XYZ file of C-alpha atoms in Angstrom:
190
model
C -27.445 -20.788 -73.134
C -23.822 -22.654 -73.316
C -21.904 -22.312 -69.931
C -18.423 -21.079 -71.544
C -19.662 -17.424 -70.628
C -20.313 -18.162 -66.748
C -16.767 -20.476 -66.956
C -15.198 -17.314 -67.864
C -15.299 -16.113 -64.668
C -12.198 -15.621 -61.929
C -12.115 -18.961 -60.508
C -9.021 -18.600 -58.031
C -9.501 -19.293 -53.854
C -10.400 -15.405 -53.809
C -13.750 -14.638 -52.863
C -16.348 -13.023 -55.678
C -17.964 -10.032 -54.557
C -21.419 -11.922 -55.565
C -22.936 -9.333 -53.359
C -22.142 -6.161 -55.233
C -23.291 -8.071 -58.647
C -26.989 -7.646 -58.948
C -27.723 -8.300 -62.371
C -30.847 -8.798 -64.184
C -32.630 -11.938 -64.301
C -31.026 -13.625 -67.816
C -34.101 -16.700 -67.208
C -33.596 -20.295 -66.200
C -30.703 -22.784 -67.129
C -31.479 -26.556 -66.775
C -29.139 -27.022 -63.985
C -29.977 -28.751 -60.850
C -28.209 -30.139 -57.660
C -30.002 -33.057 -56.163
C -30.056 -34.053 -52.568
C -26.786 -35.889 -52.758
C -24.921 -32.361 -53.970
C -24.705 -33.940 -57.402
C -24.739 -31.203 -60.025
C -26.668 -32.168 -63.379
C -26.069 -29.542 -65.951
C -28.995 -30.713 -68.814
C -29.788 -34.208 -67.151
C -25.515 -35.494 -68.082
C -23.545 -34.852 -64.250
C -21.181 -32.287 -64.225
C -18.203 -33.819 -63.604
C -15.037 -31.490 -64.538
C -13.599 -30.300 -60.611
C -13.146 -26.795 -62.740
C -16.354 -26.965 -64.635
C -17.903 -27.938 -60.182
C -16.440 -25.686 -58.876
C -16.501 -22.427 -60.819
C -20.138 -22.392 -60.763
C -20.649 -23.015 -56.938
C -18.332 -20.395 -56.633
C -21.538 -18.049 -58.595
C -24.662 -19.614 -56.871
C -25.878 -17.026 -53.981
C -29.737 -18.238 -52.492
C -31.568 -14.735 -52.754
C -34.327 -13.757 -50.148
C -37.132 -14.766 -52.675
C -35.913 -18.371 -51.327
C -34.716 -19.471 -55.775
C -30.917 -19.467 -56.698
C -29.137 -18.267 -58.622
C -25.572 -18.126 -61.191
C -24.482 -14.299 -60.305
C -21.876 -12.156 -62.629
C -21.533 -9.143 -63.251
C -23.783 -9.113 -66.526
C -25.900 -12.164 -65.811
C -28.400 -14.002 -63.792
C -29.710 -17.100 -64.314
C -32.108 -19.062 -61.817
C -31.038 -22.948 -61.327
C -33.008 -25.425 -58.919
C -31.198 -26.731 -56.130
C -33.857 -30.310 -54.098
C -31.970 -29.442 -50.681
C -28.671 -27.844 -49.887
C -26.019 -26.615 -52.834
C -22.866 -28.158 -51.144
C -21.734 -31.093 -49.533
C -19.333 -31.203 -47.043
C -17.172 -34.127 -47.545
C -14.252 -33.447 -45.181
C -13.170 -31.907 -42.071
C -9.890 -31.556 -40.313
C -8.985 -29.933 -37.222
C -5.914 -27.888 -36.998
C -4.242 -25.235 -34.095
C -4.100 -22.015 -34.353
C -1.932 -20.431 -31.757
C -4.763 -17.321 -31.672
C -8.043 -18.897 -31.364
C -7.529 -22.671 -30.935
C -9.334 -25.661 -33.007
C -10.608 -24.563 -35.620
C -12.050 -26.952 -38.253
C -11.696 -26.539 -41.382
C -14.218 -27.935 -43.491
C -14.256 -28.705 -47.834
C -16.903 -29.302 -49.686
C -17.717 -31.590 -52.741
C -16.064 -28.359 -55.133
C -13.094 -27.833 -53.370
C -14.261 -25.091 -52.013
C -13.036 -24.397 -48.363
C -14.274 -22.615 -44.846
C -13.680 -22.365 -41.212
C -15.793 -23.086 -38.465
C -16.305 -19.611 -36.773
C -18.131 -17.169 -35.371
C -19.586 -16.261 -40.196
C -19.132 -20.102 -40.672
C -21.618 -21.606 -38.383
C -23.320 -25.108 -37.367
C -26.610 -24.833 -37.258
C -29.654 -27.726 -36.301
C -32.703 -27.422 -38.331
C -36.134 -28.146 -36.312
C -36.485 -31.420 -39.082
C -33.417 -33.509 -38.484
C -30.693 -33.496 -36.304
C -27.694 -33.457 -38.478
C -26.721 -30.218 -38.508
C -25.802 -28.073 -41.548
C -23.000 -25.338 -42.186
C -24.200 -21.766 -42.850
C -21.964 -20.732 -45.682
C -21.460 -17.588 -47.526
C -24.036 -15.725 -49.706
C -27.280 -17.154 -48.127
C -25.991 -20.666 -48.734
C -25.547 -23.712 -46.020
C -23.775 -26.486 -46.870
C -25.046 -30.641 -45.798
C -23.169 -32.633 -43.709
C -22.131 -36.260 -45.491
C -22.629 -39.487 -43.205
C -18.871 -40.043 -43.659
C -18.051 -36.443 -42.140
C -20.851 -35.867 -39.492
C -19.831 -39.754 -37.892
C -16.419 -38.005 -37.884
C -17.475 -35.184 -35.998
C -19.293 -37.347 -33.969
C -16.513 -39.216 -32.906
C -14.458 -35.903 -32.289
C -17.314 -33.993 -30.216
C -16.943 -32.894 -26.849
C -19.951 -33.473 -24.300
C -20.919 -31.300 -21.721
C -23.408 -31.065 -18.776
C -25.140 -27.995 -18.342
C -26.836 -26.580 -14.468
C -30.260 -27.749 -15.595
C -28.487 -31.353 -16.447
C -28.919 -31.325 -20.236
C -25.736 -32.769 -22.584
C -24.460 -30.878 -25.210
C -21.956 -32.364 -27.806
C -20.515 -29.938 -30.005
C -16.956 -28.701 -31.551
C -14.931 -25.651 -30.092
C -14.064 -24.335 -33.755
C -12.353 -20.624 -34.396
C -13.460 -19.404 -30.976
C -16.731 -20.281 -30.540
C -18.720 -23.827 -29.542
C -20.215 -25.060 -32.549
C -23.249 -27.933 -31.123
C -23.354 -31.117 -32.995
C -27.107 -31.517 -32.359
C -30.302 -30.175 -30.178
C -29.221 -30.927 -26.190
C -30.241 -33.730 -24.447
C -31.683 -35.047 -21.372
C -29.899 -37.677 -19.811
C -33.020 -38.972 -18.619
C -34.534 -38.941 -22.650
C -31.136 -41.174 -23.846
C -32.692 -45.156 -24.927
C -31.166 -47.536 -22.299
C -29.186 -50.721 -23.817
C -30.532 -53.725 -23.068
C -29.113 -55.089 -20.669
């Protein structure tokens, strides 16, 4: 299957109604997203920004755990090794109504604001949070973006003495990891 038909779908910044599209499975495409968020088609890296952006906007994860590129007429399964999106930049902007709003950008050029729908969550397997994106997708923070957010983080101690680190964004608290008991923090050698 050529990607040409998939690439004719609208590519502006308006959200695509993937939840409304329910075509039958068309098959599988030789597209793979590796652990670094790099997209590959038939063994070749997808490097063109417009192609990458269009493919990422057609992607959804379904209840079966598989990833699909979906149009109104087609549905193609692809392979994703970790998470399909990688957040490469985060910028804080002040909103007069909501206060601080962190704007996130992925490697594919998609944007989202950390808020009640787009949230940071921490998996049990890793201390680095991922972001709940859209259509069942999650995005991993790049190492550079993770360190930047940690530098910008707020910290507070709750009534039980646990330390919390995170960000206020979109009127919500977004934890940058699990709470820590101060006694569990390794002491640096004197």
